[in-house]
CSV table of C-alpha atoms and ligand atoms in Angstrom, one decimal:
chain,number,residue,atom,x,y,z
N,1,UNK,CA,11.5,56.9,17.3
N,2,UNK,CA,12.5,55.5,13.6
N,3,UNK,CA,14.5,52.2,13.7
N,4,UNK,CA,17.5,51.4,10.6
N,5,UNK,CA,16.9,48.2,9.3
N,6,UNK,CA,20.1,47.0,7.9
N,7,UNK,CA,20.3,43.7,6.1
N,8,UNK,CA,22.1,41.0,7.6
N,9,UNK,CA,22.7,37.6,5.7
N,10,UNK,CA,24.9,34.4,7.2
N,11,UNK,CA,25.9,32.1,4.8
N,12,UNK,CA,27.9,29.0,5.9
N,13,UNK,CA,30.1,26.4,4.1
N,14,UNK,CA,31.6,23.2,4.9
N,15,UNK,CA,35.4,22.4,4.7
N,16,UNK,CA,36.6,19.7,2.8
N,17,UNK,CA,39.5,16.8,2.3
N,18,UNK,CA,40.7,15.3,-1.0
N,19,UNK,CA,40.8,11.2,-0.4
N,20,UNK,CA,42.5,10.8,-3.9
N,21,UNK,CA,43.9,12.6,-6.9
N,22,UNK,CA,45.4,15.9,-5.6
N,23,UNK,CA,47.9,17.5,-8.0
N,24,UNK,CA,47.1,15.3,-10.5
N,25,UNK,CA,43.6,17.1,-11.1
N,26,UNK,CA,45.6,20.5,-12.1
N,27,UNK,CA,46.4,17.9,-15.0
N,28,UNK,CA,42.8,17.2,-15.8
N,29,UNK,CA,43.0,13.8,-14.0
N,30,UNK,CA,39.9,12.7,-11.8
N,31,UNK,CA,39.7,13.2,-8.3
N,32,UNK,CA,37.5,12.5,-5.2
N,33,UNK,CA,36.7,15.0,-2.4
N,34,UNK,CA,34.9,14.5,0.7
N,35,UNK,CA,32.6,17.6,2.5
N,36,UNK,CA,33.2,17.6,6.1
N,37,UNK,CA,31.3,19.0,8.9
N,38,UNK,CA,34.0,22.1,10.3
N,39,UNK,CA,31.9,25.1,9.4
N,40,UNK,CA,33.1,28.6,7.9
N,41,UNK,CA,30.1,31.4,8.5
N,42,UNK,CA,30.4,34.5,6.8
N,43,UNK,CA,28.2,37.2,8.3
N,44,UNK,CA,27.5,40.0,5.4
N,45,UNK,CA,26.2,43.2,6.8
N,46,UNK,CA,25.1,46.5,4.8
N,47,UNK,CA,27.3,49.1,5.8
N,48,UNK,CA,29.2,52.3,4.9
N,49,UNK,CA,32.4,50.8,4.0
N,50,UNK,CA,33.6,47.7,2.6
N,51,UNK,CA,35.5,45.9,5.5
N,52,UNK,CA,36.4,42.3,6.7
N,53,UNK,CA,36.2,41.7,10.5
N,54,UNK,CA,36.4,45.4,11.1
N,55,UNK,CA,39.4,46.1,8.8
N,56,UNK,CA,39.3,47.8,5.6
N,57,UNK,CA,39.0,45.5,2.6
N,58,UNK,CA,42.2,45.1,1.1
N,59,UNK,CA,44.2,42.6,-1.9
N,60,UNK,CA,46.7,41.6,0.5
N,61,UNK,CA,45.0,40.2,3.5
N,62,UNK,CA,41.5,39.5,2.0
N,63,UNK,CA,42.4,38.5,-1.6
N,64,UNK,CA,39.7,35.8,-2.3
N,65,UNK,CA,37.2,38.4,-0.5
N,66,UNK,CA,38.2,41.0,-2.2
N,67,UNK,CA,38.4,39.4,-5.8
N,68,UNK,CA,34.9,38.2,-5.0
N,69,UNK,CA,33.1,41.5,-4.5
N,70,UNK,CA,34.9,42.9,-7.2
N,71,UNK,CA,33.9,40.5,-9.8
N,72,UNK,CA,30.5,39.3,-8.6
N,73,UNK,CA,28.8,42.5,-6.6
N,74,UNK,CA,27.1,45.2,-7.9
N,75,UNK,CA,25.5,46.6,-4.8
N,76,UNK,CA,26.7,49.2,-2.0
N,77,UNK,CA,29.4,48.5,0.7
N,78,UNK,CA,29.5,45.6,2.8
N,79,UNK,CA,30.8,44.5,5.9
N,80,UNK,CA,32.6,40.8,6.3
N,81,UNK,CA,32.7,38.6,9.4
N,82,UNK,CA,34.3,35.5,8.9
N,83,UNK,CA,33.5,32.9,11.8
N,84,UNK,CA,35.8,29.3,11.2
N,85,UNK,CA,36.5,26.4,12.9
N,86,UNK,CA,38.7,25.8,9.4
N,87,UNK,CA,42.4,25.7,9.9
N,88,UNK,CA,44.1,28.0,7.8
N,89,UNK,CA,46.7,26.4,5.3
N,90,UNK,CA,45.6,23.0,6.3
N,91,UNK,CA,44.5,21.6,3.2
N,92,UNK,CA,41.0,21.5,4.5
N,93,UNK,CA,39.8,24.1,2.1
N,94,UNK,CA,39.2,27.0,4.1
N,95,UNK,CA,39.9,29.8,1.0
N,96,UNK,CA,37.3,27.6,-0.7
N,97,UNK,CA,35.1,27.6,1.9
N,98,UNK,CA,35.6,31.6,2.4
N,99,UNK,CA,34.9,32.6,-1.4
N,100,UNK,CA,32.1,30.1,-1.7
N,101,UNK,CA,30.5,31.2,1.9
N,102,UNK,CA,31.2,34.8,0.5
N,103,UNK,CA,29.5,34.8,-2.8
N,104,UNK,CA,26.7,33.0,-1.3
N,105,UNK,CA,26.2,35.9,1.3
N,106,UNK,CA,26.3,38.2,-1.2
N,107,UNK,CA,23.8,36.8,-3.4
N,108,UNK,CA,21.6,36.6,-0.3
N,109,UNK,CA,22.1,39.9,0.0
N,110,UNK,CA,21.3,40.7,-3.2
N,111,UNK,CA,17.8,39.1,-2.4
N,112,UNK,CA,18.3,35.4,-3.7
N,113,UNK,CA,16.8,32.7,-1.7
N,114,UNK,CA,17.8,30.0,-3.3
N,115,UNK,CA,21.4,29.1,-4.3
N,116,UNK,CA,22.0,28.1,-7.5
N,117,UNK,CA,24.9,25.6,-6.7
N,118,UNK,CA,26.5,25.4,-10.7
N,119,UNK,CA,26.7,29.3,-11.1
N,120,UNK,CA,28.2,29.9,-7.5
N,121,UNK,CA,30.8,26.9,-7.8
N,122,UNK,CA,31.6,28.4,-11.1
N,123,UNK,CA,32.2,31.7,-9.8
N,124,UNK,CA,34.1,30.6,-6.8
N,125,UNK,CA,36.3,28.5,-9.3
N,126,UNK,CA,37.1,31.7,-11.1
N,127,UNK,CA,37.9,33.7,-8.0
N,128,UNK,CA,40.2,30.5,-6.7
N,129,UNK,CA,41.7,30.5,-10.3
N,130,UNK,CA,42.2,34.3,-10.4
N,131,UNK,CA,44.0,34.4,-6.7
N,132,UNK,CA,45.6,31.3,-7.2
N,133,UNK,CA,47.0,31.6,-10.9
N,134,UNK,CA,46.6,27.9,-11.3
N,135,UNK,CA,43.7,25.6,-9.9
N,136,UNK,CA,41.6,22.9,-10.1
N,137,UNK,CA,37.8,23.1,-9.2
N,138,UNK,CA,38.0,20.6,-6.6
N,139,UNK,CA,37.5,22.5,-3.5
N,140,UNK,CA,35.0,25.1,-4.7
N,141,UNK,CA,32.6,22.3,-6.3
N,142,UNK,CA,32.5,20.4,-2.8
N,143,UNK,CA,32.4,23.4,-0.6
N,144,UNK,CA,29.6,24.1,-2.8
N,145,UNK,CA,27.4,21.0,-3.0
N,146,UNK,CA,28.5,19.1,-0.1
N,147,UNK,CA,28.6,15.4,-0.2
N,148,UNK,CA,31.4,13.4,-1.9
N,149,UNK,CA,32.6,15.3,-5.5
N,150,UNK,CA,34.2,13.3,-8.1
N,151,UNK,CA,35.9,15.3,-10.8
N,152,UNK,CA,36.6,13.2,-14.1
N,153,UNK,CA,37.4,13.8,-17.7
N,154,UNK,CA,34.1,12.3,-18.8
N,155,UNK,CA,30.9,12.6,-17.9
N,156,UNK,CA,29.0,9.9,-15.7
N,157,UNK,CA,26.0,9.0,-13.5
N,158,UNK,CA,25.2,12.2,-11.2
N,159,UNK,CA,26.8,14.5,-13.1
N,160,UNK,CA,26.3,18.1,-11.6
N,161,UNK,CA,28.3,20.5,-13.9
N,162,UNK,CA,31.3,20.9,-16.3
N,163,UNK,CA,33.8,23.5,-15.8
N,164,UNK,CA,36.5,24.4,-18.8
N,165,UNK,CA,39.5,26.3,-18.4
N,166,UNK,CA,42.5,26.6,-21.0
N,167,UNK,CA,43.5,23.1,-21.7
N,168,UNK,CA,41.5,20.9,-19.1
N,169,UNK,CA,38.2,20.1,-18.6
N,170,UNK,CA,36.5,18.5,-15.6
N,171,UNK,CA,32.8,16.7,-15.0
N,172,UNK,CA,32.2,17.2,-11.9
N,173,UNK,CA,29.3,14.2,-10.7
N,174,UNK,CA,28.1,13.7,-7.3
N,175,UNK,CA,29.2,10.4,-5.3
N,176,UNK,CA,27.8,8.6,-3.0
N,177,UNK,CA,30.2,6.5,-0.6
N,178,UNK,CA,29.8,3.9,2.2
N,179,UNK,CA,29.5,4.9,5.6
N,180,UNK,CA,32.9,5.3,6.5
N,181,UNK,CA,34.8,7.6,9.2
N,182,UNK,CA,38.3,9.1,8.4
N,183,UNK,CA,40.9,10.3,10.9
N,184,UNK,CA,42.4,13.5,10.1
N,185,UNK,CA,45.7,14.6,11.3
N,186,UNK,CA,47.1,17.9,11.4
N,187,UNK,CA,50.9,19.0,11.0
N,188,UNK,CA,50.1,22.2,12.0
N,189,UNK,CA,52.8,23.1,9.6
N,190,UNK,CA,51.6,25.6,6.9
N,191,UNK,CA,51.3,23.9,3.1
N,192,UNK,CA,51.2,26.6,0.8
N,193,UNK,CA,49.1,25.4,-2.3
N,194,UNK,CA,50.5,27.3,-5.1
N,195,UNK,CA,54.5,26.9,-4.0
N,196,UNK,CA,53.3,23.3,-4.0
N,197,UNK,CA,51.4,23.2,-7.3
N,198,UNK,CA,54.3,25.4,-8.8
N,199,UNK,CA,56.9,22.8,-7.5
N,200,UNK,CA,54.8,19.8,-9.3
N,201,UNK,CA,54.6,21.7,-12.4
N,202,UNK,CA,58.6,22.3,-12.4
N,203,UNK,CA,58.8,18.8,-12.3
N,204,UNK,CA,56.1,17.8,-14.5
N,205,UNK,CA,57.5,20.1,-17.0
N,206,UNK,CA,61.1,18.3,-17.0
N,207,UNK,CA,60.6,14.8,-15.7
N,208,UNK,CA,58.7,12.2,-18.1
N,209,UNK,CA,58.6,9.8,-14.7
N,210,UNK,CA,56.7,13.1,-13.1
N,211,UNK,CA,54.3,12.9,-16.2
N,212,UNK,CA,53.5,9.3,-15.5
N,213,UNK,CA,53.2,10.0,-11.8
N,214,UNK,CA,50.4,12.1,-12.5
N,215,UNK,CA,48.7,9.7,-14.7
N,216,UNK,CA,49.0,6.4,-12.3
N,217,UNK,CA,47.6,8.8,-10.1
N,218,UNK,CA,44.5,9.2,-12.4
N,219,UNK,CA,44.2,5.5,-12.6
N,220,UNK,CA,44.2,4.9,-9.3
N,221,UNK,CA,41.5,7.4,-8.7
N,222,UNK,CA,39.4,5.5,-11.3
N,223,UNK,CA,40.0,2.2,-9.5
N,224,UNK,CA,39.2,3.9,-6.2
N,225,UNK,CA,35.7,5.2,-7.4
N,226,UNK,CA,35.0,1.6,-8.3
N,227,UNK,CA,36.0,0.3,-4.7
N,228,UNK,CA,34.2,3.2,-3.1
N,229,UNK,CA,30.9,1.7,-5.2
N,230,UNK,CA,31.7,-1.6,-4.0
N,231,UNK,CA,32.2,-0.6,0.2
N,232,UNK,CA,35.2,-2.2,-0.3
N,233,UNK,CA,37.5,-0.6,2.4
N,234,UNK,CA,40.7,-2.6,2.3
N,235,UNK,CA,40.7,-1.8,-1.3
N,236,UNK,CA,40.1,1.8,-0.8
N,237,UNK,CA,42.6,2.0,1.9
N,238,UNK,CA,45.4,-0.3,0.4
N,239,UNK,CA,44.7,2.7,-2.8
N,240,UNK,CA,45.0,5.7,-0.5
N,241,UNK,CA,48.6,4.3,0.5
N,242,UNK,CA,49.8,4.0,-2.7
N,243,UNK,CA,48.5,7.7,-3.8
N,244,UNK,CA,50.5,8.5,-0.7
N,245,UNK,CA,53.3,7.0,-2.0
N,246,UNK,CA,53.2,8.8,-5.2
N,247,UNK,CA,52.3,11.7,-3.7
N,248,UNK,CA,55.7,11.7,-2.1
N,249,UNK,CA,57.5,10.6,-5.2
N,250,UNK,CA,56.2,14.2,-6.6
N,251,UNK,CA,57.9,16.0,-3.7
N,252,UNK,CA,54.9,17.1,-1.9
N,253,UNK,CA,55.2,15.0,1.3
N,254,UNK,CA,57.5,16.0,4.5
N,255,UNK,CA,58.7,14.6,7.4
N,256,UNK,CA,55.9,15.1,9.5
N,257,UNK,CA,53.4,13.6,7.1
N,258,UNK,CA,55.6,10.9,6.3
N,259,UNK,CA,55.8,10.4,10.5
N,260,UNK,CA,51.7,10.7,11.0
N,261,UNK,CA,51.1,8.7,7.9
N,262,UNK,CA,53.7,5.5,9.3
N,263,UNK,CA,52.1,6.3,12.7
N,264,UNK,CA,48.4,5.0,11.7
N,265,UNK,CA,49.6,2.5,9.3
N,266,UNK,CA,48.6,-0.7,11.4
N,267,UNK,CA,45.2,0.8,13.1
N,268,UNK,CA,43.6,2.0,9.7
N,269,UNK,CA,42.9,0.6,6.1
N,270,UNK,CA,45.2,2.9,4.9
N,271,UNK,CA,46.2,6.7,5.2
N,272,UNK,CA,47.7,9.8,2.9
N,273,UNK,CA,48.4,13.3,2.8
N,274,UNK,CA,45.3,15.5,1.9
N,275,UNK,CA,45.6,18.5,-0.2
N,276,UNK,CA,48.7,20.3,-1.6
N,277,UNK,CA,51.5,18.9,1.0
N,278,UNK,CA,54.5,20.2,2.7
N,279,UNK,CA,52.4,20.5,6.2
N,280,UNK,CA,49.0,20.6,6.2
N,281,UNK,CA,46.9,17.5,7.1
N,282,UNK,CA,47.2,13.4,6.4
N,283,UNK,CA,43.9,11.3,6.3
N,284,UNK,CA,43.0,7.8,7.7
N,285,UNK,CA,40.2,5.4,6.6
N,286,UNK,CA,39.8,3.5,9.9
N,287,UNK,CA,37.0,1.6,11.9
N,288,UNK,CA,39.2,2.5,15.3
N,289,UNK,CA,38.8,6.1,15.4
N,290,UNK,CA,39.9,6.8,18.8
N,291,UNK,CA,43.0,4.3,18.5
N,292,UNK,CA,43.9,6.4,15.3
N,293,UNK,CA,43.4,9.4,16.8
N,294,UNK,CA,45.7,8.7,19.8
N,295,UNK,CA,48.6,7.3,17.7
N,296,UNK,CA,48.5,10.5,15.3
N,297,UNK,CA,48.2,12.7,18.7
N,298,UNK,CA,51.5,10.5,20.0
N,299,UNK,CA,53.3,11.2,16.7
N,300,UNK,CA,52.9,14.8,17.3
N,301,UNK,CA,49.8,15.7,15.1
N,302,UNK,CA,46.6,17.0,16.1
N,303,UNK,CA,43.9,14.7,15.3
N,304,UNK,CA,40.4,15.0,13.9
N,305,UNK,CA,37.5,12.3,13.6
N,306,UNK,CA,35.4,13.5,10.8
N,307,UNK,CA,32.5,12.2,8.7
N,308,UNK,CA,31.6,13.1,5.1
N,309,UNK,CA,29.1,16.1,5.2
N,310,UNK,CA,25.8,16.2,3.2
N,311,UNK,CA,25.4,20.1,3.7
N,312,UNK,CA,26.9,22.1,0.9
N,313,UNK,CA,26.7,25.9,1.3
N,314,UNK,CA,23.8,27.4,2.6
N,315,UNK,CA,22.3,30.7,4.0
N,316,UNK,CA,21.5,30.3,7.2
N,317,UNK,CA,20.0,33.6,8.1
N,318,UNK,CA,18.7,36.6,6.2
B,401,PMV,O1,45.4,23.0,-0.6
B,401,PMV,P1,44.1,22.4,-0.9
B,401,PMV,O2,43.4,21.4,-0.1
B,401,PMV,O3,43.2,23.7,-1.2
B,401,PMV,O4,44.6,21.3,-2.2
B,401,PMV,C1,45.3,21.6,-3.4
B,401,PMV,C2,44.5,20.4,-4.2
B,401,PMV,C3,45.7,20.3,-5.4
B,401,PMV,O5,45.3,19.6,-6.2
B,401,PMV,C4,47.3,20.4,-4.8
B,401,PMV,C5,45.4,21.6,-6.2
B,401,PMV,C6,44.1,22.4,-6.8
B,401,PMV,O6,43.4,23.4,-7.3
B,401,PMV,O7,43.3,21.1,-6.9
């Protein structure tokens, strides 16, 4: 009796949230993002046709996976399955996690054992950029490297890699932060990243105030980097709340995000919307996670207590 050996590779990516600098980072300002232990798994199997969760691979339903395969895969057909704990369109990086884990699984199928983080992060960014039109490498770098990642205009300590796209240049660094607990509050309203990015772009192009706000967010992120270095949770929290106010003035908050940020104000060091906004999630820094989670729930959001994850993308089975 003969057995057919199908190669199966499983790659897992963390999710992420942005602690400082979303939107401003699209214009080259600094940002800080945190990987979290919400796994997204891609199971890739050699097959007779390209499929995703049993459906024929197509641009409309599987834009990121299709682009990853079209641009970075030279082998035969692959069946992909997605197993995800990451809520979609909620600002937690589900599209970056899908892209990063797909590319890692394809590299595994091609016989690579060890993930080259820099090459993988750069290809994942190209995929996101080509699907979304405009994007920063924040999510893709964080899902690839894990830990906490800082994007800056200049190279500094613990530089990981450098990404250049059109006029923008980002130096991506590993950042060590103090032990901290965060509570996410999901509005369960879909926030569409490309719509929010386009909205800010229109405002930026016509308003000096918007351009000034983007620069102020950049300055706050640099200050936050110093506060993180000192482990000053009070200063970090205050800067989060200030960052939130600037994001609101750019027009990317909404009623529910405002409600959740307000609900946690007396239980946390500070809070802000995280990611593109217009729905999605907020995040609070707190030493009373249960109390903060309850406040989010009472205000109608879905809370999630999270710790930064050291793990970036990895191949768990081959
Ligand atoms: O929606 P998210 O979490 O993927 O965040 C988008 C962050 C932006 O700064 C708004 C866009 C980007 O590509 O950096």
